[in-house]
Each structure stands twice: as structure tokens, then as C-alpha cells.
């Protein structure tokens, strides 16, 4: 694209924006003159320098579970349950930050392979993911999305986790999925009944109580 085409394209975009804002102001009933924006090489450089001098957005801790909107939340929840190590690698200073800025171990901690810090972070990520999933399962629509994205199989795997809290939350999540007829069918199809039966001998008292409550609660057919 030549310079003349760029200039014409920019002028066309400016005219479209001016027309759009004029329509909006007319709908709002505003009669005051619109503010004028300074233009030119010097003003553009001042604008760029103003935002370039501001600090970048701080990096979130890798244990923070952020969600997308609607259906995009559940594939990420399954990924965090199955393979949270991917997020740990991306948050590690030796992987994602040394390629373009000097490593800052205070702001970007490293989680070495096989370390206790890495194992604790993986457990925290899974616990927060399960807690977030439990909050979402209060909506019956989210139960169908959970079934569609195969999270029931991931919950079966987490019921065999070595961490007691993860097993407790996994049983609670399976119980909430079973409250809907579609979720109950998925539990039968994924073999969750056998997984829960084996948890009746779990050494954790809270996990055993959650399994008993799941089996004694009324099924969707009874309601």
C-alpha cells in the first residue's frame, strides 16, 4: 500500500468516526459543540509518550483462576484440573520472561520441576478450580456444559488425588452434577458410581461424609 492509499484510508476512517459520533450526539440530544482533538506529529508523539511511560499491568499470581465468558469457561476449568502444570510453566520466570526482559525472581518466581513449591501450587490451582466449578454448578445450564466438556471424567480422576481437599471438592462437584438428570446419566456412563463407592473407605472423614450425603440425597427421578 502506497502513502497516498494510507492517507486516503485514514481520512475515510476519520470521516466515518465523525459521522458516527454525530449520530450518537444527536440521539443523546446534545447541542454543544463536540470537543476537538489535537492532531499533528508533535501531538501524536505526546500521546504515545504519555501511555508508554505508564507501568504495565501487574502479572497475576499463577494460582488465580480467571474465567472466560459462557462456554469458554469450562474447557479452561477442565485444563486446570487435568494439566495445571501448563499454567505453572507459563508463570515461571525461566520460561516466559527471560526471552524478552531480564529475569526478576522476586516478581516472577520460578517453580522447579519436582519441587515442593511446584506441587503446592498445583494443588492450590486445582482446589480453586474445583471451588469455582462448584459455584458455577448452581446453575442447571452449567451442568449441561460441564457434561458436554467432559469434566465428569476429570472429576473422577481428581477423586483419586492424594490431596484430601481436592477429593472433598471433587465429590461435592459430582454430587451437584448428579442433581440433574443429564448429569446423573453422565455419571453412570463415566463410571463415577464405582469411583464414589471406593471412596467410602477413604481415610479422610470429610470425603466419606460427602459420599454418604451424595448417595442419600434424592435423585432427579424422585423429584
GROMACS .gro file of C-alpha atoms in nm, residues 38-220:
model
  183
   38UNK     CA    1  -0.528   1.797   1.871
   39UNK     CA    2  -0.363   1.644   1.568
   40UNK     CA    3  -0.021   1.651   1.414
   41UNK     CA    4   0.317   1.487   1.453
   42UNK     CA    5   0.403   1.656   1.783
   43UNK     CA    6   0.066   1.584   1.944
   44UNK     CA    7   0.078   1.218   1.838
   45UNK     CA    8   0.423   1.179   1.992
   46UNK     CA    9   0.299   1.333   2.317
   47UNK     CA   10   0.008   1.089   2.322
   48UNK     CA   11   0.238   0.791   2.263
   49UNK     CA   12   0.487   0.908   2.526
   50UNK     CA   13   0.210   0.953   2.781
   51UNK     CA   14   0.098   0.590   2.764
   52UNK     CA   15   0.447   0.448   2.709
   53UNK     CA   16   0.565   0.600   3.037
   54UNK     CA   17   0.294   0.422   3.239
   55UNK     CA   18   0.370   0.093   3.413
   56UNK     CA   19   0.248  -0.228   3.257
   57UNK     CA   20  -0.032  -0.425   3.417
   58UNK     CA   21   0.100  -0.634   3.704
   59UNK     CA   22   0.122  -1.008   3.644
   60UNK     CA   23  -0.135  -1.215   3.831
   61UNK     CA   24  -0.024  -1.500   4.051
   62UNK     CA   25  -0.044  -1.835   3.872
   63UNK     CA   26  -0.283  -1.968   4.138
   64UNK     CA   27  -0.550  -1.714   4.037
   65UNK     CA   28  -0.824  -1.886   3.833
   66UNK     CA   29  -0.956  -1.648   3.570
   67UNK     CA   30  -1.254  -1.747   3.359
   68UNK     CA   31  -1.382  -1.663   3.015
   69UNK     CA   32  -1.744  -1.587   2.937
   70UNK     CA   33  -2.010  -1.853   2.890
   71UNK     CA   34  -1.896  -2.173   2.724
   72UNK     CA   35  -1.531  -2.071   2.720
   73UNK     CA   36  -1.507  -2.116   3.097
   74UNK     CA   37  -1.548  -2.492   3.106
   75UNK     CA   38  -1.268  -2.601   2.869
   76UNK     CA   39  -1.027  -2.397   3.081
   77UNK     CA   40  -1.163  -2.550   3.401
   78UNK     CA   41  -1.101  -2.896   3.260
   79UNK     CA   42  -0.749  -2.799   3.154
   80UNK     CA   43  -0.671  -2.667   3.501
   81UNK     CA   44  -0.799  -2.989   3.655
   82UNK     CA   45  -0.612  -3.220   3.417
   83UNK     CA   46  -0.290  -3.030   3.345
   84UNK     CA   47  -0.231  -2.725   3.566
   85UNK     CA   48   0.142  -2.770   3.505
   86UNK     CA   49   0.099  -2.581   3.178
   87UNK     CA   50  -0.002  -2.267   3.366
   88UNK     CA   51   0.280  -2.321   3.612
   89UNK     CA   52   0.532  -2.332   3.327
   90UNK     CA   53   0.390  -2.015   3.173
   91UNK     CA   54   0.410  -1.837   3.509
   92UNK     CA   55   0.766  -1.946   3.574
   93UNK     CA   56   1.028  -1.676   3.530
   94UNK     CA   57   1.272  -1.905   3.350
   95UNK     CA   58   1.022  -1.984   3.075
   96UNK     CA   59   0.817  -1.682   2.982
   97UNK     CA   60   1.015  -1.377   3.091
   98UNK     CA   61   1.383  -1.431   3.023
   99UNK     CA   62   1.325  -1.423   2.648
  100UNK     CA   63   1.249  -1.052   2.630
  101UNK     CA   64   1.322  -0.887   2.967
  102UNK     CA   65   1.579  -0.955   3.241
  103UNK     CA   66   1.467  -1.218   3.486
  104UNK     CA   67   1.324  -1.081   3.810
  105UNK     CA   68   1.294  -1.367   4.057
  106UNK     CA   69   1.101  -1.155   4.305
  107UNK     CA   70   0.824  -1.062   4.062
  108UNK     CA   71   0.834  -1.384   3.857
  109UNK     CA   72   0.916  -1.676   4.087
  110UNK     CA   73   1.050  -1.998   3.948
  111UNK     CA   74   0.883  -2.331   4.023
  112UNK     CA   75   1.143  -2.602   3.956
  113UNK     CA   76   1.035  -2.944   3.839
  114UNK     CA   77   0.983  -3.181   4.132
  115UNK     CA   78   0.999  -2.909   4.397
  116UNK     CA   79   0.757  -2.882   4.688
  117UNK     CA   80   0.665  -2.527   4.581
  118UNK     CA   81   0.553  -2.659   4.243
  119UNK     CA   82   0.347  -2.938   4.400
  120UNK     CA   83   0.180  -2.695   4.641
  121UNK     CA   84   0.098  -2.456   4.357
  122UNK     CA   85  -0.059  -2.736   4.151
  123UNK     CA   86  -0.276  -2.834   4.450
  124UNK     CA   87  -0.386  -2.474   4.505
  125UNK     CA   88  -0.476  -2.431   4.138
  126UNK     CA   89  -0.687  -2.747   4.143
  127UNK     CA   90  -0.858  -2.652   4.469
  128UNK     CA   91  -0.952  -2.307   4.339
  129UNK     CA   92  -1.068  -2.459   4.011
  130UNK     CA   93  -1.296  -2.703   4.190
  131UNK     CA   94  -1.434  -2.427   4.412
  132UNK     CA   95  -1.508  -2.216   4.104
  133UNK     CA   96  -1.674  -2.513   3.934
  134UNK     CA   97  -1.894  -2.574   4.239
  135UNK     CA   98  -2.009  -2.212   4.229
  136UNK     CA   99  -2.097  -2.245   3.859
  137UNK     CA  100  -2.286  -2.574   3.907
  138UNK     CA  101  -2.563  -2.396   4.097
  139UNK     CA  102  -2.700  -2.308   3.751
  140UNK     CA  103  -2.855  -2.612   3.572
  141UNK     CA  104  -2.736  -2.474   3.238
  142UNK     CA  105  -2.378  -2.501   3.357
  143UNK     CA  106  -2.436  -2.866   3.445
  144UNK     CA  107  -2.505  -2.941   3.079
  145UNK     CA  108  -2.191  -2.750   2.979
  146UNK     CA  109  -1.993  -2.948   3.234
  147UNK     CA  110  -2.118  -3.272   3.081
  148UNK     CA  111  -2.053  -3.152   2.726
  149UNK     CA  112  -1.691  -3.060   2.801
  150UNK     CA  113  -1.611  -3.392   2.969
  151UNK     CA  114  -1.539  -3.252   3.313
  152UNK     CA  115  -1.703  -3.553   3.483
  153UNK     CA  116  -1.412  -3.772   3.375
  154UNK     CA  117  -1.170  -3.515   3.515
  155UNK     CA  118  -1.360  -3.517   3.845
  156UNK     CA  119  -1.327  -3.897   3.859
  157UNK     CA  120  -0.952  -3.861   3.831
  158UNK     CA  121  -0.943  -3.592   4.098
  159UNK     CA  122  -1.137  -3.820   4.335
  160UNK     CA  123  -0.821  -4.034   4.340
  161UNK     CA  124  -0.592  -3.738   4.412
  162UNK     CA  125  -0.351  -3.755   4.703
  163UNK     CA  126  -0.474  -3.421   4.841
  164UNK     CA  127  -0.771  -3.451   5.079
  165UNK     CA  128  -0.920  -3.113   4.993
  166UNK     CA  129  -0.920  -3.193   4.621
  167UNK     CA  130  -1.101  -3.522   4.687
  168UNK     CA  131  -1.359  -3.346   4.906
  169UNK     CA  132  -1.435  -3.080   4.645
  170UNK     CA  133  -1.447  -3.338   4.365
  171UNK     CA  134  -1.713  -3.540   4.547
  172UNK     CA  135  -1.917  -3.223   4.608
  173UNK     CA  136  -1.895  -3.131   4.240
  174UNK     CA  137  -2.005  -3.480   4.131
  175UNK     CA  138  -2.298  -3.457   4.370
  176UNK     CA  139  -2.410  -3.128   4.219
  177UNK     CA  140  -2.380  -3.272   3.868
  178UNK     CA  141  -2.594  -3.569   3.977
  179UNK     CA  142  -2.876  -3.335   4.083
  180UNK     CA  143  -2.974  -3.302   3.718
  181UNK     CA  144  -3.096  -3.595   3.509
  182UNK     CA  145  -2.841  -3.529   3.233
  183UNK     CA  146  -2.560  -3.518   3.485
  184UNK     CA  147  -2.678  -3.840   3.652
  185UNK     CA  148  -2.669  -4.019   3.318
  186UNK     CA  149  -2.316  -3.892   3.260
  187UNK     CA  150  -2.207  -4.023   3.600
  188UNK     CA  151  -2.337  -4.368   3.503
  189UNK     CA  152  -2.161  -4.350   3.166
  190UNK     CA  153  -1.826  -4.240   3.311
  191UNK     CA  154  -1.820  -4.499   3.589
  192UNK     CA  155  -1.842  -4.241   3.866
  193UNK     CA  156  -2.052  -4.475   4.082
  194UNK     CA  157  -1.761  -4.717   4.124
  195UNK     CA  158  -1.522  -4.430   4.195
  196UNK     CA  159  -1.751  -4.299   4.468
  197UNK     CA  160  -1.801  -4.645   4.617
  198UNK     CA  161  -1.426  -4.684   4.659
  199UNK     CA  162  -1.420  -4.351   4.844
  200UNK     CA  163  -1.639  -4.500   5.117
  201UNK     CA  164  -1.314  -4.633   5.265
  202UNK     CA  165  -1.126  -4.306   5.218
  203UNK     CA  166  -0.903  -4.214   5.514
  204UNK     CA  167  -1.040  -3.857   5.508
  205UNK     CA  168  -1.352  -3.824   5.724
  206UNK     CA  169  -1.500  -3.529   5.529
  207UNK     CA  170  -1.467  -3.716   5.200
  208UNK     CA  171  -1.655  -4.016   5.341
  209UNK     CA  172  -1.929  -3.786   5.472
  210UNK     CA  173  -1.965  -3.617   5.133
  211UNK     CA  174  -2.001  -3.955   4.961
  212UNK     CA  175  -2.267  -4.063   5.209
  213UNK     CA  176  -2.458  -3.739   5.156
  214UNK     CA  177  -2.438  -3.788   4.781
  215UNK     CA  178  -2.589  -4.137   4.799
  216UNK     CA  179  -2.861  -4.042   5.047
  217UNK     CA  180  -2.975  -3.730   4.860
  218UNK     CA  181  -3.288  -3.768   4.643
  219UNK     CA  182  -3.227  -3.837   4.275
  220UNK     CA  183  -3.378  -3.626   3.993
   0.00000   0.00000   0.00000
